[in-house]
């Protein structure tokens, strides 16, 4: 069986659904955070950083609804809820670890490229309306006699 993009990611392909579920920034980060064991919601917020409680809740629900994360509520006072990876969720540990390692190794190169592109865009924005002679591009020059 071939893994060409045209066959794996058709609109009705289960692989496409799986990619859509785990491809969001917060899903990958949440799954990675849970790879070390169960965590409470507040612990995840602190560990992940930058995610709002609402977005984390939505992410956890989506991962739970798709069998990747388990929510366990304990009958205690005060109530305690922990999230952990399911057996299916654990199958993502190695790919996410590899992706994280790649991101660590190449993150600075991506930032440098992004900053260079922004600098080039800013330079182009300052000079874009003018041609080589310093006149507006596409505007005929008229001589005053």
N, CA, C and O atoms as a DFTB+ gen file, in Angstrom:
580 C
 N C O
     1  1       0.851      -1.189       0.000
     2  2       0.000       0.000       0.000
     3  2       0.886       1.238       0.000
     4  3       1.850       1.319       0.761
     5  1       0.566       2.175      -0.831
     6  2       1.347       3.396      -0.974
     7  2       0.869       4.461       0.004
     8  3      -0.316       4.538       0.326
     9  1       1.806       5.277       0.469
    10  2       1.457       6.360       1.391
    11  2       1.582       7.709       0.694
    12  3       2.015       8.688       1.302
    13  1       1.206       7.760      -0.568
    14  2       1.225       9.026      -1.284
    15  2       0.179       9.947      -0.686
    16  3      -0.906       9.489      -0.325
    17  1       0.485      11.272      -0.570
    18  2      -0.463      12.215       0.044
    19  2      -1.849      12.177      -0.594
    20  3      -2.849      12.353       0.102
    21  1      -1.925      11.955      -1.886
    22  2      -3.224      11.949      -2.554
    23  2      -4.120      10.812      -2.120
    24  3      -5.341      10.917      -2.232
    25  1      -3.547       9.728      -1.629
    26  2      -4.373       8.591      -1.226
    27  2      -4.621       8.547       0.271
    28  3      -5.661       8.050       0.704
    29  1      -3.695       9.053       1.072
    30  2      -3.839       8.972       2.521
    31  2      -4.753      10.061       3.063
    32  3      -5.463       9.842       4.044
    33  1      -4.743      11.215       2.441
    34  2      -5.454      12.349       3.016
    35  2      -6.682      12.772       2.222
    36  3      -7.012      13.958       2.182
    37  1      -7.358      11.827       1.594
    38  2      -8.629      12.132       0.948
    39  2      -9.623      12.580       2.013
    40  3      -9.491      12.228       3.185
    41  1     -10.604      13.348       1.603
    42  2     -11.541      13.942       2.557
    43  2     -12.214      12.918       3.462
    44  3     -12.478      13.215       4.627
    45  1     -12.494      11.737       2.964
    46  2     -13.203      10.745       3.772
    47  2     -12.271       9.673       4.350
    48  3     -12.740       8.632       4.810
    49  1     -10.964       9.918       4.330
    50  2      -9.995       8.942       4.804
    51  2      -9.824       9.052       6.323
    52  3      -9.687      10.158       6.847
    53  1      -9.831       7.921       7.032
    54  2      -9.616       7.955       8.485
    55  2      -8.274       8.582       8.877
    56  3      -8.173       9.202       9.936
    57  1      -7.250       8.430       8.041
    58  2      -5.948       9.034       8.350
    59  2      -6.046      10.548       8.386
    60  3      -5.392      11.197       9.202
    61  1      -6.853      11.108       7.511
    62  2      -7.018      12.569       7.495
    63  2      -7.698      13.032       8.781
    64  3      -7.302      14.045       9.359
    65  1      -8.701      12.313       9.225
    66  2      -9.374      12.652      10.486
    67  2      -8.378      12.592      11.638
    68  3      -8.358      13.482      12.489
    69  1      -7.554      11.550      11.670
    70  2      -6.568      11.410      12.739
    71  2      -5.591      12.575      12.732
    72  3      -5.258      13.108      13.790
    73  1      -5.129      12.976      11.558
    74  2      -4.201      14.108      11.459
    75  2      -4.881      15.390      11.920
    76  3      -4.272      16.187      12.633
    77  1      -6.131      15.599      11.526
    78  2      -6.855      16.806      11.929
    79  2      -7.004      16.891      13.452
    80  3      -6.973      17.982      14.022
    81  1      -7.163      15.752      14.097
    82  2      -7.339      15.732      15.552
    83  2      -6.047      16.093      16.272
    84  3      -6.069      16.865      17.230
    85  1      -4.932      15.549      15.827
    86  2      -3.681      15.757      16.554
    87  2      -2.831      16.905      16.016
    88  3      -1.825      17.257      16.631
    89  1      -3.210      17.494      14.887
    90  2      -2.347      18.489      14.242
    91  2      -2.379      19.869      14.888
    92  3      -1.518      20.695      14.587
    93  1      -3.311      20.139      15.738
    94  2      -3.346      21.464      16.337
    95  2      -2.196      21.615      17.335
    96  3      -1.771      20.650      17.969
    97  1      -1.714      22.831      17.454
    98  2      -0.603      23.125      18.370
    99  2      -0.911      22.631      19.778
   100  3      -0.074      21.990      20.413
   101  1      -2.103      22.925      20.259
   102  2      -2.414      22.589      21.646
   103  2      -2.606      21.101      21.848
   104  3      -2.316      20.586      22.928
   105  1      -3.091      20.391      20.830
   106  2      -3.256      18.943      20.965
   107  2      -1.898      18.269      21.104
   108  3      -1.711      17.425      21.980
   109  1      -0.958      18.631      20.254
   110  2       0.374      18.023      20.313
   111  2       1.041      18.336      21.642
   112  3       1.613      17.447      22.272
   113  1       0.973      19.579      22.071
   114  2       1.607      19.978      23.332
   115  2       0.939      19.275      24.511
   116  3       1.622      18.842      25.438
   117  1      -0.365      19.159      24.486
   118  2      -1.097      18.489      25.572
   119  2      -0.739      17.010      25.622
   120  3      -0.485      16.467      26.697
   121  1      -0.719      16.366      24.477
   122  2      -0.348      14.949      24.432
   123  2       1.078      14.745      24.934
   124  3       1.356      13.794      25.664
   125  1       1.976      15.642      24.540
   126  2       3.365      15.551      25.002
   127  2       3.436      15.735      26.519
   128  3       4.164      15.014      27.201
   129  1       2.683      16.695      27.041
   130  2       2.685      16.948      28.489
   131  2       2.173      15.739      29.266
   132  3       2.657      15.452      30.360
   133  1       1.212      15.044      28.712
   134  2       0.632      13.890      29.403
   135  2       1.473      12.627      29.249
   136  3       1.165      11.609      29.868
   137  1       2.505      12.671      28.455
   138  2       3.316      11.472      28.231
   139  2       4.086      11.042      29.479
   140  3       4.513       9.891      29.574
   141  1       4.265      11.950      30.429
   142  2       4.954      11.595      31.673
   143  2       4.007      11.073      32.754
   144  3       4.455      10.687      33.833
   145  1       2.723      11.061      32.475
   146  2       1.772      10.542      33.451
   147  2       0.600      11.476      33.648
   148  3       0.568      12.567      33.077
   149  1      -0.368      11.059      34.454
   150  2      -1.593      11.829      34.668
   151  2      -1.310      13.207      35.271
   152  3      -0.408      13.376      36.092
   153  1      -2.106      14.180      34.838
   154  2      -1.997      15.544      35.355
   155  2      -3.384      16.133      35.537
   156  3      -4.331      15.759      34.844
   157  1      -3.488      17.058      36.478
   158  2      -4.725      17.798      36.684
   159  2      -4.759      18.970      35.705
   160  3      -3.735      19.346      35.134
   161  1      -5.928      19.530      35.523
   162  2      -6.120      20.640      34.579
   163  2      -5.179      21.799      34.890
   164  3      -4.498      22.302      33.997
   165  1      -5.139      22.221      36.140
   166  2      -4.277      23.340      36.533
   167  2      -2.802      23.041      36.309
   168  3      -2.033      23.926      35.932
   169  1      -2.411      21.796      36.543
   170  2      -1.016      21.408      36.303
   171  2      -0.681      21.497      34.818
   172  3       0.412      21.918      34.439
   173  1      -1.633      21.095      33.991
   174  2      -1.421      21.196      32.544
   175  2      -1.292      22.647      32.099
   176  3      -0.434      22.973      31.278
   177  1      -2.143      23.520      32.636
   178  2      -2.077      24.946      32.290
   179  2      -0.694      25.494      32.624
   180  3      -0.082      26.188      31.813
   181  1      -0.204      25.180      33.823
   182  2       1.111      25.662      34.247
   183  2       2.230      25.057      33.408
   184  3       3.155      25.760      33.000
   185  1       2.148      23.770      33.154
   186  2       3.195      23.069      32.422
   187  2       3.272      23.528      30.968
   188  3       4.362      23.728      30.432
   189  1       2.125      23.692      30.339
   190  2       2.091      24.055      28.922
   191  2       2.444      25.528      28.743
   192  3       3.258      25.867      27.884
   193  1       1.850      26.392      29.530
   194  2       2.131      27.821      29.389
   195  2       1.573      28.385      28.094
   196  3       1.763      27.810      27.022
   197  1       0.890      29.503      28.199
   198  2       0.372      30.173      27.019
   199  2      -0.989      29.707      26.551
   200  3      -1.574      30.323      25.660
   201  1      -1.500      28.656      27.117
   202  2      -2.823      28.163      26.737
   203  2      -3.832      28.648      27.773
   204  3      -3.581      28.600      28.977
   205  1      -4.969      29.110      27.285
   206  2      -6.017      29.520      28.220
   207  2      -6.703      28.274      28.773
   208  3      -6.660      27.202      28.169
   209  1      -7.328      28.438      29.919
   210  2      -8.051      27.310      30.518
   211  2      -9.156      26.814      29.591
   212  3      -9.394      25.612      29.480
   213  1      -9.825      27.752      28.928
   214  2     -10.915      27.391      28.023
   215  2     -10.404      26.566      26.843
   216  3     -10.986      25.536      26.503
   217  1      -9.317      27.019      26.222
   218  2      -8.764      26.297      25.071
   219  2      -8.240      24.932      25.498
   220  3      -8.401      23.951      24.772
   221  1      -7.618      24.862      26.666
   222  2      -7.142      23.567      27.155
   223  2      -8.313      22.621      27.391
   224  3      -8.240      21.444      27.037
   225  1      -9.381      23.120      27.980
   226  2     -10.573      22.293      28.207
   227  2     -11.120      21.775      26.884
   228  3     -11.444      20.593      26.769
   229  1     -11.227      22.653      25.875
   230  2     -11.700      22.230      24.552
   231  2     -10.781      21.181      23.946
   232  3     -11.244      20.204      23.358
   233  1      -9.478      21.388      24.094
   234  2      -8.500      20.444      23.551
   235  2      -8.623      19.089      24.235
   236  3      -8.645      18.054      23.569
   237  1      -8.702      19.095      25.558
   238  2      -8.837      17.845      26.304
   239  2     -10.123      17.113      25.927
   240  3     -10.119      15.891      25.776
   241  1     -11.213      17.845      25.777
   242  2     -12.490      17.208      25.395
   243  2     -12.392      16.569      24.019
   244  3     -12.883      15.461      23.803
   245  1     -11.755      17.275      23.090
   246  2     -11.622      16.737      21.726
   247  2     -10.743      15.481      21.743
   248  3     -11.058      14.495      21.077
   249  1      -9.659      15.515      22.490
   250  2      -8.789      14.349      22.583
   251  2      -9.498      13.199      23.295
   252  3      -9.322      12.035      22.933
   253  1     -10.289      13.524      24.294
   254  2     -11.060      12.509      25.008
   255  2     -12.137      11.916      24.102
   256  3     -12.329      10.701      24.076
   257  1     -12.837      12.769      23.363
   258  2     -13.898      12.302      22.460
   259  2     -13.368      11.395      21.357
   260  3     -14.123      10.632      20.754
   261  1     -12.071      11.482      21.099
   262  2     -11.469      10.667      20.050
   263  2     -10.580       9.549      20.589
   264  3      -9.798       8.953      19.848
   265  1     -10.708       9.272      21.890
   266  2     -10.068       8.107      22.474
   267  2      -8.592       8.232      22.767
   268  3      -7.924       7.220      22.978
   269  1      -8.054       9.458      22.788
   270  2      -6.629       9.643      23.030
   271  2      -6.307      10.008      24.473
   272  3      -5.207       9.741      24.956
   273  1      -7.264      10.614      25.155
   274  2      -7.073      11.056      26.539
   275  2      -8.229      10.534      27.380
   276  3      -9.376      10.489      26.935
   277  1      -7.897      10.141      28.606
   278  2      -8.906       9.679      29.556
   279  2      -9.038      10.718      30.664
   280  3      -8.047      11.251      31.164
   281  1     -10.272      10.988      31.030
   282  2     -10.569      11.893      32.149
   283  2     -11.053      11.039      33.306
   284  3     -12.015      10.284      33.170
   285  1     -10.380      11.159      34.448
   286  2     -10.756      10.368      35.613
   287  2     -11.099      11.315      36.754
   288  3     -10.269      12.105      37.204
   289  1     -12.352      11.213      37.212
   290  2     -12.819      12.027      38.341
   291  2     -12.801      11.158      39.594
   292  3     -13.314      10.039      39.602
   293  1     -12.199      11.698      40.655
   294  2     -12.105      10.980      41.920
   295  2     -13.151      11.523      42.890
   296  3     -13.363      12.733      42.969
   297  1     -13.795      10.634      43.620
   298  2     -14.819      11.015      44.590
   299  2     -14.138      11.437      45.885
   300  3     -14.087      10.683      46.857
   301  1     -13.626      12.641      45.874
   302  2     -12.933      13.199      47.027
   303  2     -13.490      14.581      47.314
   304  3     -14.208      15.160      46.498
   305  1     -13.154      15.093      48.470
   306  2     -13.509      16.465      48.789
   307  2     -12.218      17.221      49.057
   308  3     -11.518      16.872      50.008
   309  1     -11.875      18.196      48.306
   310  2     -12.550      18.677      47.090
   311  2     -12.359      17.696      45.932
   312  3     -11.438      16.879      45.941
   313  1     -13.239      17.791      44.941
   314  2     -13.161      16.865      43.811
   315  2     -11.819      16.993      43.082
   316  3     -11.253      18.081      42.979
   317  1     -11.334      15.875      42.587
   318  2     -10.075      15.862      41.853
   319  2     -10.304      15.180      40.516
   320  3     -10.906      14.108      40.446
   321  1      -9.817      15.815      39.451
   322  2      -9.920      15.260      38.102
   323  2      -8.523      15.214      37.513
   324  3      -7.775      16.188      37.586
   325  1      -8.177      14.077      36.929
   326  2      -6.886      13.925      36.276
   327  2      -7.090      13.472      34.843
   328  3      -8.059      12.792      34.508
   329  1      -6.157      13.867      34.023
   330  2      -6.168      13.478      32.616
   331  2      -4.934      12.640      32.348
   332  3      -3.851      12.923      32.861
   333  1      -5.109      11.602      31.535
   334  2      -3.983      10.748      31.171
   335  2      -4.187      10.244      29.750
   336  3      -5.283      10.313      29.194
   337  1      -3.105       9.737      29.181
   338  2      -3.195       9.167      27.841
   339  2      -3.846       7.796      27.924
   340  3      -3.602       7.040      28.864
   341  1      -4.663       7.485      26.950
   342  2      -5.214       6.146      26.823
   343  2      -4.153       5.270      26.153
   344  3      -3.079       5.751      25.792
   345  1      -4.457       4.013      25.995
   346  2      -3.536       3.120      25.279
   347  2      -3.311       3.637      23.853
   348  3      -2.186       3.626      23.354
   349  1      -4.374       4.083      23.213
   350  2      -4.243       4.644      21.868
   351  2      -3.424       5.940      21.893
   352  3      -2.596       6.173      21.013
   353  1      -3.656       6.765      22.891
   354  2      -2.892       8.004      23.023
   355  2      -1.411       7.743      23.222
   356  3      -0.575       8.505      22.737
   357  1      -1.080       6.681      23.927
   358  2       0.328       6.335      24.162
   359  2       1.048       5.976      22.864
   360  3       2.270       6.093      22.782
   361  1       0.306       5.543      21.858
   362  2       0.947       5.217      20.575
   363  2       1.499       6.467      19.896
   364  3       2.282       6.368      18.951
   365  1       1.098       7.632      20.370
   366  2       1.602       8.890      19.809
   367  2       2.858       9.398      20.508
   368  3       3.460      10.370      20.053
   369  1       3.263       8.764      21.597
   370  2       4.423       9.246      22.355
   371  2       5.682       9.330      21.487
   372  3       6.351      10.364      21.467
   373  1       6.006       8.260      20.778
   374  2       7.229       8.262      19.971
   375  2       7.172       9.290      18.836
   376  3       8.122      10.057      18.678
   377  1       6.092       9.336      18.036
   378  2       6.063      10.350      16.973
   379  2       6.113      11.779      17.513
   380  3       6.770      12.636      16.922
   381  1       5.435      12.044      18.612
   382  2       5.438      13.401      19.174
   383  2       6.803      13.726      19.770
   384  3       7.261      14.865      19.680
   385  1       7.452      12.745      20.372
   386  2       8.805      12.967      20.889
   387  2       9.752      13.294      19.739
   388  3      10.578      14.200      19.856
   389  1       9.642      12.576      18.646
   390  2      10.486      12.862      17.471
   391  2      10.196      14.251      16.920
   392  3      11.119      14.988      16.574
   393  1       8.938      14.606      16.839
   394  2       8.567      15.938      16.350
   395  2       9.107      17.015      17.281
   396  3       9.585      18.052      16.822
   397  1       9.034      16.775      18.577
   398  2       9.551      17.729      19.561
   399  2      11.067      17.865      19.434
   400  3      11.600      18.972      19.500
   401  1      11.755      16.748      19.254
   402  2      13.206      16.803      19.065
   403  2      13.554      17.596      17.802
   404  3      14.493      18.392      17.802
   405  1      12.802      17.375      16.741
   406  2      13.027      18.124      15.504
   407  2      12.812      19.620      15.749
   408  3      13.597      20.452      15.293
   409  1      11.747      19.949      16.469
   410  2      11.442      21.353      16.755
   411  2      12.552      21.998      17.577
   412  3      12.931      23.140      17.318
   413  1      13.071      21.283      18.556
   414  2      14.180      21.816      19.365
   415  2      15.420      22.034      18.508
   416  3      16.100      23.051      18.647
   417  1      15.717      21.090      17.626
   418  2      16.922      21.175      16.796
   419  2      16.803      22.243      15.716
   420  3      17.810      22.826      15.314
   421  1      15.583      22.509      15.239
   422  2      15.409      23.398      14.097
   423  2      14.629      24.672      14.386
   424  3      14.444      25.504      13.497
   425  1      14.174      24.828      15.614
   426  2      13.378      26.000      15.972
   427  2      14.093      27.310      15.715
   428  3      13.495      28.249      15.189
   429  1      15.368      27.388      16.079
   430  2      16.118      28.631      15.871
   431  2      16.257      28.951      14.391
   432  3      16.184      30.118      14.007
   433  1      16.456      27.944      13.557
   434  2      16.564      28.172      12.116
   435  2      15.251      28.707      11.554
   436  3      15.258      29.573      10.679
   437  1      14.142      28.206      12.044
   438  2      12.836      28.674      11.576
   439  2      12.605      30.112      12.018
   440  3      12.123      30.935      11.240
   441  1      12.947      30.416      13.266
   442  2      12.804      31.792      13.758
   443  2      13.681      32.735      12.946
   444  3      13.240      33.821      12.570
   445  1      14.919      32.332      12.673
   446  2      15.830      33.171      11.882
   447  2      15.281      33.401      10.478
   448  3      15.344      34.517       9.961
   449  1      14.752      32.367       9.869
   450  2      14.163      32.510       8.538
   451  2      12.975      33.456       8.587
   452  3      12.830      34.328       7.730
   453  1      12.126      33.282       9.592
   454  2      10.936      34.120       9.749
   455  2      11.323      35.588       9.935
   456  3      10.732      36.477       9.323
   457  1      12.321      35.830      10.784
   458  2      12.775      37.207      11.017
   459  2      13.381      37.814       9.758
   460  3      13.165      38.992       9.478
   461  1      14.139      37.025       8.994
   462  2      14.720      37.524       7.740
   463  2      13.623      37.843       6.732
   464  3      13.707      38.842       6.018
   465  1      12.607      37.008       6.669
   466  2      11.492      37.251       5.751
   467  2      10.731      38.509       6.148
   468  3      10.346      39.299       5.286
   469  1      10.512      38.702       7.448
   470  2       9.831      39.920       7.917
   471  2      10.654      41.159       7.606
   472  3      10.103      42.185       7.207
   473  1      11.973      41.076       7.784
   474  2      12.846      42.211       7.487
   475  2      12.802      42.532       5.998
   476  3      12.773      43.701       5.615
   477  1      12.797      41.501       5.161
   478  2      12.723      41.713       3.715
   479  2      11.382      42.332       3.330
   480  3      11.329      43.223       2.483
   481  1      10.308      41.867       3.945
   482  2       8.982      42.433       3.670
   483  2       8.924      43.895       4.098
   484  3       8.358      44.728       3.390
   485  1       9.506      44.208       5.248
   486  2       9.507      45.586       5.733
   487  2      10.310      46.477       4.778
   488  3       9.904      47.600       4.481
   489  1      11.430      45.978       4.309
   490  2      12.243      46.739       3.359
   491  2      11.479      46.942       2.057
   492  3      11.472      48.042       1.505
   493  1      10.832      45.880       1.563
   494  2      10.041      45.985       0.337
   495  2       8.892      46.963       0.511
   496  3       8.563      47.705      -0.414
   497  1       8.280      46.973       1.686
   498  2       7.159      47.888       1.936
   499  2       7.619      49.338       1.896
   500  3       6.876      50.219       1.465
   501  1       8.846      49.584       2.347
   502  2       9.368      50.959       2.324
   503  2       9.723      51.412       0.917
   504  3       9.659      52.604       0.616
   505  1      10.098      50.474       0.050
   506  2      10.571      50.848      -1.283
   507  2       9.644      50.413      -2.404
   508  3       9.887      50.775      -3.556
   509  1       8.602      49.660      -2.124
   510  2       7.745      49.077      -3.158
   511  2       7.130      50.084      -4.125
   512  3       7.113      49.803      -5.324
   513  1       6.633      51.219      -3.696
   514  2       5.971      52.094      -4.664
   515  2       6.941      52.789      -5.619
   516  3       6.498      53.433      -6.570
   517  1       8.227      52.677      -5.397
   518  2       9.185      53.410      -6.199
   519  2       9.985      52.481      -7.086
   520  3      10.350      51.377      -6.683
   521  1      10.253      52.936      -8.290
   522  2      11.089      52.198      -9.221
   523  2      12.541      52.522      -8.961
   524  3      12.878      53.145      -7.954
   525  1      13.399      52.099      -9.871
   526  2      14.836      52.294      -9.691
   527  2      15.223      53.765      -9.697
   528  3      16.191      54.147      -9.039
   529  1      14.486      54.598     -10.426
   530  2      14.827      56.013     -10.483
   531  2      14.213      56.807      -9.339
   532  3      14.381      58.025      -9.293
   533  1      13.517      56.170      -8.427
   534  2      12.936      56.875      -7.305
   535  2      11.574      57.461      -7.615
   536  3      11.031      58.221      -6.813
   537  1      11.003      57.114      -8.787
   538  2       9.669      57.594      -9.148
   539  2       8.655      56.511      -8.828
   540  3       9.017      55.346      -8.664
   541  1       7.419      56.879      -8.741
   542  2       6.367      55.898      -8.542
   543  2       6.362      54.952      -9.725
   544  3       6.390      55.394     -10.874
   545  1       6.328      53.659      -9.462
   546  2       6.294      52.671     -10.530
   547  2       4.990      52.787     -11.283
   548  3       3.935      53.002     -10.687
   549  1       5.061      52.646     -12.582
   550  2       3.868      52.667     -13.400
   551  2       3.310      54.037     -13.666
   552  3       2.289      54.151     -14.344
   553  1       3.934      55.088     -13.163
   554  2       3.467      56.452     -13.379
   555  2       4.398      57.117     -14.372
   556  3       5.612      57.167     -14.173
   557  1       3.822      57.620     -15.432
   558  2       4.654      58.262     -16.435
   559  2       5.263      59.536     -15.880
   560  3       4.606      60.302     -15.176
   561  1       6.500      59.745     -16.202
   562  2       7.159      60.943     -15.721
   563  2       6.854      62.088     -16.680
   564  3       6.857      61.916     -17.899
   565  1       6.601      63.218     -16.125
   566  2       6.342      64.391     -16.963
   567  2       7.387      65.440     -16.644
   568  3       7.732      65.688     -15.489
   569  1       7.874      66.041     -17.706
   570  2       8.869      67.090     -17.520
   571  2       8.143      68.433     -17.474
   572  3       7.237      68.706     -18.261
   573  1       8.565      69.236     -16.550
   574  2       7.989      70.576     -16.457
   575  2       8.909      71.486     -17.262
   576  3      10.116      71.517     -17.019
   577  1       8.346      72.232     -18.226
   578  2       9.172      73.123     -19.039
   579  2       8.964      74.518     -18.641
   580  3       9.575      75.421     -19.214
